[in-house]
Amino acid sequence: MTPLGNDNETASNLTPLPLIDICRDNRILSRVGDGNLPELLRLEPSPYCVSKIIEVYRHQPGEAKGEDKHYIKDGLKESDCLVETNKFKFSDTWIIFTNSDNTCDDVNKLIRKKIRQMCKSDGVCFLPKWKIIQIDYSDTPNITKPCWEGLVIPFNKNNESIIPASNLKFYRRSMVVNRTGFMKQLGSVKSYDQNPYTTNPIAVYHIPYGVRSDMVLLVNEYLAQTYDVDLPPTAKTPLNPVWISNRTIDVRYFWFNLPRVCKGECDSSQGRSRVSVALRNWRHNHQKYNIQISLAGEKNEAGRQYPSKDYMDEMLHSKIVVVAQRDSHEDMYRLMEAMASGALVFSDPMLFPPKWLVDGEHYIVYWSESDLTKKLDHYLRRCPAERLRIANNGWNLVMQRYRSFHMMEDVVFGDHDL
C-alpha cells in the first residue's frame, strides 16, 4: 500500500544519485548506425492469466475517451486474461472510472444500486469474491480518498459482510497537491494525502500514466517504413527504436521557448518555464548541441485522445527528452511516451514516480537547473554509451511493465502501487 502517512520518510528517499562514469563502450556505440534492423520484442503472456470478466462503469456514456480509452478500454481489450462485459450478473469485478466532476456521493449511490442488483439477481446477499475497484486519473480530483469510508456495507442475515473490505480498492494518479517552488529538494510541496484508515483499511494505490498503444503503433509504423522491415501485426509486438541512427536532435523539450508568450497557461507551470529558461541559456553557451524547445502536436484533450505523428517523430529523432511536472500535480503522458520512443528521458523529481522506474537505470532525475545542464553534457559528450544503455533499459521496462494491459491486470489481480 502506498506509504501516505509520513511526509519526511517519503521525501527523504529522494536523493540525487552520483553520475556513473561508464563513458564509452564501443560494443554499445557500434549498435547505432551499423545497419542492424530494429529488434522485435515479443511480450510474454501475463503471469496472472486467470480469466476475469470485468464490467466498467463510466459516468459519461458513449465512446471511451482519454485515459478511459487508452488505459481501461484498450487494456481490457489487449489483455489475455480480462474480458469486458456490460452484463453485471456475469462480471467478477466492477471498475468505476471517475473524474474531476465526480463526488463520493455519486460513487456510493452507484455501489448501493449495484449491490441491490447483485443481491436481487442471485437471490442472496453474500459476494465474498466480487471486487469493486475505483480508478481516478484526474489531475486534481474532487475525490481524494476511497469513497467507501462513509459507506456502510450491508450485512446479510448471518451478519456476514456482503463484500469484504479487502475486495475494495482505490487507484488514483494524483497523489500530490501543489508542487510549487520547483526543484528545491521538494521542500515546498505543500501536501499530499494522508492515510486516514485505522480500522478495516481500504487499499489506496498509485496508478501512473502508462504507454499508449496508439503511440506504440506510430513507432512501429515509422521503423517499418524507415528500415523496410515487416510491420508487426499489433501493438503487443513493439519494435525497439533505441538504436536508430538518425537522432539529430540532442535535447528536446516540449514547452514554450519564451514562457512570457504562453499567458495564463504558464501560471500553473512555473517549473516548466524555468526549465525552458535554463535550456535556452545553456543552448546559447553550447551551440554545438541541437537543442529544440517548443510545443508539438495537439494540446489538452485532443492530444490525450489522438496520437500525433509530428509529436512522435520529434521524439524519435531526439537523443534526450526532458520532462517537467506541472506545479499543481505530478505525472504526465509525456514521461512514458518519451521512454517508448527510445530516447533517454530526464525528469524532475516526483514524490510518487512510477514504482518500477529507477533513477540512473531507466531514466535520469535532475534536481536543479544546474544539475540538469551538468547531466545533459555528461550523457551527450562524455557518456554516449551510458545514455544508450539507460534508454534501452527504460524502453524495455515500460514495454514489459507499463503497457495498458499490464496495468489493468495489475489493478485487478495485484495489491500494490504501479
Short mmCIF file of C-alpha atoms in Angstrom, two decimals:
data_model
loop_
_atom_site.label_atom_id
_atom_site.label_comp_id
_atom_site.label_asym_id
_atom_site.label_seq_id
_atom_site.Cartn_x
_atom_site.Cartn_y
_atom_site.Cartn_z
CA MET A 1 0.00 0.00 0.00
CA THR A 2 1.28 3.49 -0.72
CA PRO A 3 3.02 4.96 2.34
CA LEU A 4 0.79 8.01 2.76
CA GLY A 5 1.38 8.64 6.42
CA ASN A 6 4.85 10.18 6.78
CA ASP A 7 5.98 13.19 4.76
CA ASN A 8 9.56 13.13 5.97
CA GLU A 9 10.04 9.41 5.42
CA THR A 10 8.87 9.58 1.81
CA ALA A 11 10.76 12.75 0.90
CA SER A 12 13.99 11.52 2.49
CA ASN A 13 14.19 8.69 -0.03
CA LEU A 14 14.50 11.19 -2.86
CA THR A 15 18.21 11.96 -3.02
CA PRO A 16 20.38 12.65 -6.06
CA LEU A 17 22.48 9.82 -7.46
CA PRO A 18 26.15 10.27 -8.40
CA LEU A 19 26.96 10.19 -12.09
CA ILE A 20 28.09 6.79 -13.30
CA ASP A 21 31.28 7.17 -15.26
CA ILE A 22 30.98 4.33 -17.80
CA CYS A 23 31.59 6.64 -20.66
CA ARG A 24 32.44 4.90 -23.89
CA ASP A 25 31.67 1.29 -24.67
CA ASN A 26 32.29 0.53 -28.33
CA ARG A 27 30.09 -2.57 -28.12
CA ILE A 28 27.14 -0.31 -27.35
CA LEU A 29 28.08 2.58 -29.63
CA SER A 30 28.57 0.25 -32.59
CA ARG A 31 24.90 -0.70 -32.46
CA VAL A 32 23.93 2.77 -33.67
CA GLY A 33 24.24 3.19 -37.41
CA ASP A 34 25.81 -0.20 -38.05
CA GLY A 35 23.00 -1.39 -40.26
CA ASN A 36 21.23 -3.52 -37.64
CA LEU A 37 17.48 -3.66 -38.07
CA PRO A 38 15.14 -2.70 -35.20
CA GLU A 39 14.61 -5.58 -32.81
CA LEU A 40 11.16 -7.05 -32.25
CA LEU A 41 10.18 -7.55 -28.62
CA ARG A 42 7.71 -10.36 -28.09
CA LEU A 43 5.86 -9.71 -24.85
CA GLU A 44 5.48 -12.74 -22.63
CA PRO A 45 2.00 -13.89 -21.58
CA SER A 46 0.82 -12.42 -18.31
CA PRO A 47 1.80 -14.48 -15.24
CA TYR A 48 -1.76 -13.97 -13.96
CA CYS A 49 -3.79 -15.34 -16.84
CA VAL A 50 -6.80 -16.33 -14.75
CA SER A 51 -9.87 -15.39 -16.72
CA LYS A 52 -11.82 -12.49 -15.20
CA ILE A 53 -14.94 -10.79 -16.55
CA ILE A 54 -14.94 -7.05 -15.94
CA GLU A 55 -17.76 -4.55 -16.04
CA VAL A 56 -16.78 -0.88 -16.29
CA TYR A 57 -18.99 1.97 -15.14
CA ARG A 58 -18.39 5.26 -16.92
CA HIS A 59 -20.04 8.46 -15.76
CA GLN A 60 -20.16 9.71 -19.33
CA PRO A 61 -21.90 7.11 -21.52
CA GLY A 62 -20.75 6.55 -25.07
CA GLU A 63 -17.33 6.15 -26.62
CA ALA A 64 -14.46 5.83 -24.16
CA LYS A 65 -12.11 8.82 -24.30
CA GLY A 66 -8.74 9.88 -22.95
CA GLU A 67 -7.45 7.80 -20.05
CA ASP A 68 -10.56 5.63 -20.12
CA LYS A 69 -9.81 4.67 -23.74
CA HIS A 70 -6.03 4.32 -23.55
CA TYR A 71 -5.70 2.51 -20.25
CA ILE A 72 -9.01 0.89 -19.33
CA LYS A 73 -10.71 0.13 -22.66
CA ASP A 74 -7.51 -0.75 -24.55
CA GLY A 75 -6.06 -2.51 -21.51
CA LEU A 76 -9.04 -4.84 -21.17
CA LYS A 77 -9.17 -5.40 -24.93
CA GLU A 78 -5.47 -6.33 -25.22
CA SER A 79 -5.28 -8.45 -22.07
CA ASP A 80 -5.13 -12.23 -22.40
CA CYS A 81 -6.90 -12.58 -19.06
CA LEU A 82 -9.56 -9.86 -18.81
CA VAL A 83 -12.82 -9.56 -20.74
CA GLU A 84 -15.12 -6.53 -20.56
CA THR A 85 -18.88 -7.09 -20.39
CA ASN A 86 -21.94 -4.88 -19.97
CA LYS A 87 -23.90 -7.60 -18.17
CA PHE A 88 -23.32 -7.12 -14.48
CA LYS A 89 -24.51 -10.55 -13.39
CA PHE A 90 -21.68 -12.19 -15.33
CA SER A 91 -18.88 -9.97 -14.00
CA ASP A 92 -16.26 -10.88 -11.39
CA THR A 93 -15.08 -7.32 -10.89
CA TRP A 94 -16.62 -3.89 -11.24
CA ILE A 95 -14.37 -0.98 -12.23
CA ILE A 96 -15.69 2.52 -11.52
CA PHE A 97 -13.93 5.14 -13.64
CA THR A 98 -14.26 8.58 -12.02
CA ASN A 99 -13.02 12.02 -12.98
CA SER A 100 -12.79 15.54 -11.52
CA ASP A 101 -16.57 16.04 -11.95
CA ASN A 102 -17.50 13.19 -9.61
CA THR A 103 -18.04 13.08 -5.86
CA CYS A 104 -18.18 10.27 -3.33
CA ASP A 105 -21.95 10.67 -3.14
CA ASP A 106 -22.11 9.72 -6.82
CA VAL A 107 -19.95 6.65 -6.28
CA ASN A 108 -21.73 5.47 -3.12
CA LYS A 109 -25.14 5.68 -4.81
CA LEU A 110 -23.79 3.57 -7.65
CA ILE A 111 -22.36 0.96 -5.29
CA ARG A 112 -25.59 0.68 -3.31
CA LYS A 113 -27.58 0.30 -6.51
CA LYS A 114 -25.12 -2.29 -7.78
CA ILE A 115 -25.31 -4.32 -4.58
CA ARG A 116 -29.11 -4.31 -4.68
CA GLN A 117 -28.99 -5.53 -8.30
CA MET A 118 -26.49 -8.26 -7.49
CA CYS A 119 -28.43 -9.48 -4.47
CA LYS A 120 -31.73 -9.49 -6.37
CA SER A 121 -30.14 -11.32 -9.30
CA ASP A 122 -28.51 -14.03 -7.18
CA GLY A 123 -31.23 -14.30 -4.56
CA VAL A 124 -28.58 -13.97 -1.83
CA CYS A 125 -26.50 -11.14 -0.46
CA PHE A 126 -23.07 -12.65 0.05
CA LEU A 127 -20.46 -11.76 -2.57
CA PRO A 128 -17.07 -12.54 -0.98
CA LYS A 129 -15.16 -12.83 -4.29
CA TRP A 130 -16.68 -9.85 -6.06
CA LYS A 131 -14.39 -6.82 -6.29
CA ILE A 132 -15.08 -3.12 -6.67
CA ILE A 133 -12.16 -1.07 -7.99
CA GLN A 134 -12.31 2.70 -8.31
CA ILE A 135 -9.83 4.34 -10.71
CA ASP A 136 -9.32 8.10 -10.90
CA TYR A 137 -6.86 9.60 -13.42
CA SER A 138 -7.82 13.24 -12.71
CA ASP A 139 -5.12 15.91 -12.43
CA THR A 140 -6.83 17.47 -9.39
CA PRO A 141 -9.69 15.16 -8.42
CA ASN A 142 -12.61 16.02 -6.17
CA ILE A 143 -12.32 12.50 -4.75
CA THR A 144 -9.10 12.23 -2.74
CA LYS A 145 -9.83 9.11 -0.66
CA PRO A 146 -11.81 5.89 -1.04
CA CYS A 147 -15.50 6.65 -1.26
CA TRP A 148 -16.32 3.60 0.85
CA GLU A 149 -15.09 5.26 4.04
CA GLY A 150 -18.59 6.63 4.61
CA LEU A 151 -20.42 3.69 3.08
CA VAL A 152 -21.95 1.21 5.48
CA ILE A 153 -21.51 -2.10 3.68
CA PRO A 154 -24.74 -4.05 4.22
CA PHE A 155 -24.72 -7.35 6.09
CA ASN A 156 -26.78 -10.42 5.35
CA LYS A 157 -28.95 -12.22 7.87
CA ASN A 158 -25.95 -14.22 9.10
CA ASN A 159 -24.15 -10.97 9.93
CA GLU A 160 -21.59 -11.52 7.17
CA SER A 161 -20.17 -8.70 5.11
CA ILE A 162 -21.53 -8.74 1.57
CA ILE A 163 -18.20 -7.51 0.18
CA PRO A 164 -15.10 -7.75 2.43
CA ALA A 165 -13.07 -4.54 2.76
CA SER A 166 -10.13 -6.41 1.23
CA ASN A 167 -12.10 -6.57 -2.04
CA LEU A 168 -12.43 -2.78 -2.26
CA LYS A 169 -9.54 -0.91 -3.88
CA PHE A 170 -8.92 2.68 -4.90
CA TYR A 171 -6.33 3.55 -7.56
CA ARG A 172 -5.54 7.20 -8.14
CA ARG A 173 -2.97 9.01 -10.22
CA SER A 174 -2.77 12.38 -8.48
CA MET A 175 -1.21 11.87 -5.04
CA VAL A 176 0.44 15.28 -4.66
CA VAL A 177 -1.13 18.70 -4.14
CA ASN A 178 0.61 21.94 -5.14
CA ARG A 179 4.17 21.24 -6.28
CA THR A 180 5.06 24.95 -6.13
CA GLY A 181 8.66 26.04 -5.75
CA PHE A 182 10.17 23.91 -8.48
CA MET A 183 13.25 21.78 -7.75
CA LYS A 184 14.05 22.83 -4.19
CA GLN A 185 14.62 19.39 -2.71
CA LEU A 186 10.83 19.08 -2.56
CA GLY A 187 10.71 21.33 0.49
CA SER A 188 7.91 23.44 -0.93
CA VAL A 189 5.50 20.65 -1.84
CA LYS A 190 2.57 21.77 0.29
CA SER A 191 0.87 18.48 0.98
CA TYR A 192 -0.03 15.04 -0.15
CA ASP A 193 -2.82 12.86 1.10
CA GLN A 194 -2.58 11.18 4.45
CA ASN A 195 -3.96 7.70 5.02
CA PRO A 196 -6.93 8.16 7.40
CA TYR A 197 -7.77 4.47 7.80
CA THR A 198 -7.14 2.80 11.12
CA THR A 199 -9.77 0.04 11.12
CA ASN A 200 -10.77 -2.13 8.17
CA PRO A 201 -8.49 -0.12 5.87
CA ILE A 202 -9.37 0.14 2.19
CA ALA A 203 -6.31 -0.03 -0.02
CA VAL A 204 -5.20 3.21 -1.71
CA TYR A 205 -2.72 2.68 -4.55
CA HIS A 206 -0.92 4.89 -7.04
CA ILE A 207 -1.61 4.38 -10.75
CA PRO A 208 0.51 6.46 -13.14
CA TYR A 209 0.02 7.04 -16.82
CA GLY A 210 1.29 4.12 -18.91
CA VAL A 211 2.32 3.51 -22.52
CA ARG A 212 -0.46 4.20 -25.01
CA SER A 213 -0.90 1.52 -27.66
CA ASP A 214 -1.61 4.08 -30.37
CA MET A 215 1.82 5.61 -29.74
CA VAL A 216 3.47 2.19 -29.98
CA LEU A 217 1.75 1.69 -33.34
CA LEU A 218 3.18 5.03 -34.56
CA VAL A 219 6.70 3.95 -33.57
CA ASN A 220 6.24 0.58 -35.29
CA GLU A 221 4.99 2.25 -38.49
CA TYR A 222 7.92 4.67 -38.54
CA LEU A 223 10.51 1.91 -38.04
CA ALA A 224 8.88 -0.42 -40.57
CA GLN A 225 8.92 2.31 -43.24
CA THR A 226 12.39 3.65 -42.42
CA TYR A 227 14.15 0.30 -42.19
CA ASP A 228 11.98 -1.65 -44.63
CA VAL A 229 11.03 -4.32 -42.11
CA ASP A 230 7.70 -6.07 -41.69
CA LEU A 231 5.14 -4.13 -39.69
CA PRO A 232 4.18 -6.12 -36.57
CA PRO A 233 0.52 -7.16 -36.62
CA THR A 234 -0.38 -5.49 -33.31
CA ALA A 235 0.97 -3.04 -30.76
CA LYS A 236 1.69 -6.02 -28.49
CA THR A 237 4.82 -6.76 -30.56
CA PRO A 238 6.77 -3.47 -30.43
CA LEU A 239 9.91 -2.72 -32.42
CA ASN A 240 12.83 -1.34 -30.39
CA PRO A 241 13.66 2.21 -31.57
CA VAL A 242 16.62 2.87 -29.23
CA TRP A 243 19.33 2.02 -31.77
CA ILE A 244 18.07 4.08 -34.73
CA SER A 245 20.83 6.25 -36.13
CA ASN A 246 19.06 9.44 -37.25
CA ARG A 247 18.60 11.09 -33.86
CA THR A 248 19.76 14.51 -34.95
CA ILE A 249 18.21 16.45 -32.05
CA ASP A 250 20.42 16.34 -28.97
CA VAL A 251 17.86 17.65 -26.47
CA ARG A 252 14.11 18.06 -26.96
CA TYR A 253 11.88 19.92 -24.51
CA PHE A 254 8.18 20.26 -25.27
CA TRP A 255 7.23 23.61 -23.79
CA PHE A 256 7.15 27.28 -24.71
CA ASN A 257 10.53 28.61 -25.81
CA LEU A 258 9.61 32.05 -24.46
CA PRO A 259 7.39 31.45 -21.42
CA ARG A 260 6.07 35.01 -21.46
CA VAL A 261 4.06 34.23 -24.62
CA CYS A 262 2.06 31.41 -23.01
CA LYS A 263 -0.04 33.79 -20.90
CA GLY A 264 -2.25 32.09 -18.33
CA GLU A 265 -1.06 28.54 -19.03
CA CYS A 266 2.34 29.27 -17.51
CA ASP A 267 0.79 30.46 -14.25
CA SER A 268 0.34 26.81 -13.25
CA SER A 269 3.63 25.69 -14.82
CA GLN A 270 6.33 27.97 -13.48
CA GLY A 271 8.64 24.98 -13.02
CA ARG A 272 8.31 24.05 -16.69
CA SER A 273 9.06 27.62 -17.70
CA ARG A 274 12.19 27.65 -15.56
CA VAL A 275 13.41 24.61 -17.45
CA SER A 276 12.82 26.49 -20.72
CA VAL A 277 14.92 29.40 -19.49
CA ALA A 278 17.70 27.09 -18.25
CA LEU A 279 17.85 25.19 -21.54
CA ARG A 280 17.74 28.36 -23.61
CA ASN A 281 20.64 29.87 -21.64
CA TRP A 282 22.62 26.63 -21.89
CA ARG A 283 22.00 26.45 -25.64
CA HIS A 284 23.41 29.97 -26.04
CA ASN A 285 26.71 28.82 -24.48
CA HIS A 286 26.76 25.36 -26.12
CA GLN A 287 25.89 25.94 -29.74
CA LYS A 288 27.41 22.61 -30.75
CA TYR A 289 24.29 20.95 -29.37
CA ASN A 290 20.98 20.90 -31.24
CA ILE A 291 18.51 21.86 -28.51
CA GLN A 292 14.87 22.28 -29.50
CA ILE A 293 12.34 24.00 -27.22
CA SER A 294 8.78 24.24 -28.50
CA LEU A 295 5.39 22.56 -28.39
CA ALA A 296 4.42 19.88 -30.91
CA GLY A 297 1.24 18.04 -31.75
CA GLU A 298 -2.21 18.68 -30.32
CA LYS A 299 -2.70 20.13 -26.85
CA ASN A 300 -5.02 19.27 -23.97
CA GLU A 301 -7.97 16.96 -24.70
CA ALA A 302 -7.14 16.48 -28.39
CA GLY A 303 -3.59 15.43 -27.54
CA ARG A 304 -4.87 12.97 -24.95
CA GLN A 305 -7.34 11.44 -27.38
CA TYR A 306 -5.44 11.04 -30.65
CA PRO A 307 -1.81 10.20 -31.46
CA SER A 308 0.26 12.89 -33.17
CA LYS A 309 2.72 11.75 -35.84
CA ASP A 310 4.64 15.05 -35.77
CA TYR A 311 5.00 14.84 -31.99
CA MET A 312 6.28 11.26 -32.04
CA ASP A 313 8.60 12.00 -34.97
CA GLU A 314 10.27 14.69 -32.86
CA MET A 315 10.89 12.18 -30.09
CA LEU A 316 12.18 9.52 -32.46
CA HIS A 317 14.77 11.99 -33.73
CA SER A 318 15.87 13.04 -30.21
CA LYS A 319 18.67 11.62 -28.11
CA ILE A 320 17.34 13.09 -24.85
CA VAL A 321 13.82 14.24 -23.98
CA VAL A 322 13.42 16.48 -20.91
CA VAL A 323 10.13 16.48 -18.99
CA ALA A 324 8.91 18.57 -16.05
CA GLN A 325 5.78 18.32 -13.93
CA ARG A 326 3.14 20.99 -13.59
CA ASP A 327 3.07 22.96 -10.35
CA SER A 328 -0.30 21.58 -9.27
CA HIS A 329 0.23 17.83 -9.68
CA GLU A 330 2.59 15.06 -10.81
CA ASP A 331 2.79 12.73 -13.81
CA MET A 332 2.04 13.30 -17.48
CA TYR A 333 1.59 11.34 -20.69
CA ARG A 334 4.97 12.53 -21.98
CA LEU A 335 7.10 10.58 -19.50
CA MET A 336 6.03 7.18 -20.85
CA GLU A 337 5.66 8.43 -24.44
CA ALA A 338 9.27 9.62 -24.43
CA MET A 339 10.53 6.35 -22.95
CA ALA A 340 8.54 4.43 -25.58
CA SER A 341 10.30 6.47 -28.28
CA GLY A 342 13.72 5.12 -27.27
CA ALA A 343 15.12 8.47 -26.13
CA LEU A 344 16.83 8.88 -22.77
CA VAL A 345 14.36 10.69 -20.51
CA PHE A 346 15.29 13.36 -17.98
CA SER A 347 12.64 14.15 -15.34
CA ASP A 348 12.42 16.44 -12.35
CA PRO A 349 11.90 14.56 -9.05
CA MET A 350 8.49 13.20 -8.11
CA LEU A 351 7.24 12.16 -4.70
CA PHE A 352 5.29 9.34 -6.36
CA PRO A 353 7.09 8.26 -9.53
CA PRO A 354 6.02 5.07 -11.33
CA LYS A 355 7.07 2.31 -8.94
CA TRP A 356 9.43 0.35 -11.17
CA LEU A 357 11.42 3.29 -12.59
CA VAL A 358 14.90 3.63 -11.07
CA ASP A 359 16.97 6.80 -11.41
CA GLY A 360 20.20 6.09 -13.28
CA GLU A 361 18.94 2.73 -14.51
CA HIS A 362 15.82 3.54 -16.57
CA TYR A 363 15.77 7.35 -16.67
CA ILE A 364 17.62 10.34 -15.17
CA VAL A 365 16.33 12.60 -12.40
CA TYR A 366 17.63 16.20 -12.31
CA TRP A 367 17.42 18.21 -9.08
CA SER A 368 18.07 21.78 -10.19
CA GLU A 369 18.73 23.81 -13.31
CA SER A 370 22.49 23.40 -12.86
CA ASP A 371 22.12 19.66 -12.23
CA LEU A 372 20.07 19.38 -15.42
CA THR A 373 22.66 21.02 -17.66
CA LYS A 374 25.55 19.19 -15.99
CA LYS A 375 23.90 15.81 -16.63
CA LEU A 376 22.94 16.75 -20.20
CA ASP A 377 26.57 17.44 -21.02
CA HIS A 378 27.63 14.25 -19.24
CA TYR A 379 25.35 11.94 -21.26
CA LEU A 380 25.76 13.75 -24.58
CA ARG A 381 29.51 14.39 -24.64
CA ARG A 382 31.22 12.16 -22.08
CA CYS A 383 28.96 9.10 -21.85
CA PRO A 384 27.01 8.38 -25.04
CA ALA A 385 27.20 4.62 -24.39
CA GLU A 386 25.70 5.04 -20.94
CA ARG A 387 22.94 7.19 -22.44
CA LEU A 388 22.02 4.40 -24.83
CA ARG A 389 22.21 1.73 -22.14
CA ILE A 390 19.82 3.60 -19.84
CA ALA A 391 17.46 4.46 -22.71
CA ASN A 392 17.36 0.79 -23.70
CA ASN A 393 16.69 -0.28 -20.11
CA GLY A 394 13.90 2.27 -19.88
CA TRP A 395 12.29 1.19 -23.14
CA ASN A 396 12.34 -2.48 -22.15
CA LEU A 397 10.93 -1.72 -18.72
CA VAL A 398 7.94 0.32 -19.91
CA MET A 399 7.17 -2.17 -22.67
CA GLN A 400 7.12 -5.03 -20.19
CA ARG A 401 5.56 -3.34 -17.15
CA TYR A 402 3.59 -0.25 -18.22
CA ARG A 403 1.51 -1.23 -21.23
CA SER A 404 -2.20 -0.65 -20.64
CA PHE A 405 -2.95 -4.37 -20.40
CA HIS A 406 -0.16 -4.84 -17.83
CA MET A 407 -1.66 -2.09 -15.73
CA MET A 408 -5.23 -3.39 -15.89
CA GLU A 409 -4.04 -6.87 -14.92
CA ASP A 410 -2.08 -5.40 -12.00
CA VAL A 411 -5.14 -3.41 -10.92
CA VAL A 412 -7.43 -6.46 -10.96
CA PHE A 413 -5.07 -9.12 -9.61
CA GLY A 414 -2.42 -7.19 -7.67
CA ASP A 415 -2.29 -5.28 -4.42
CA HIS A 416 0.48 -2.76 -4.93
CA ASP A 417 1.39 0.58 -6.44
CA LEU A 418 2.14 0.67 -10.15
#
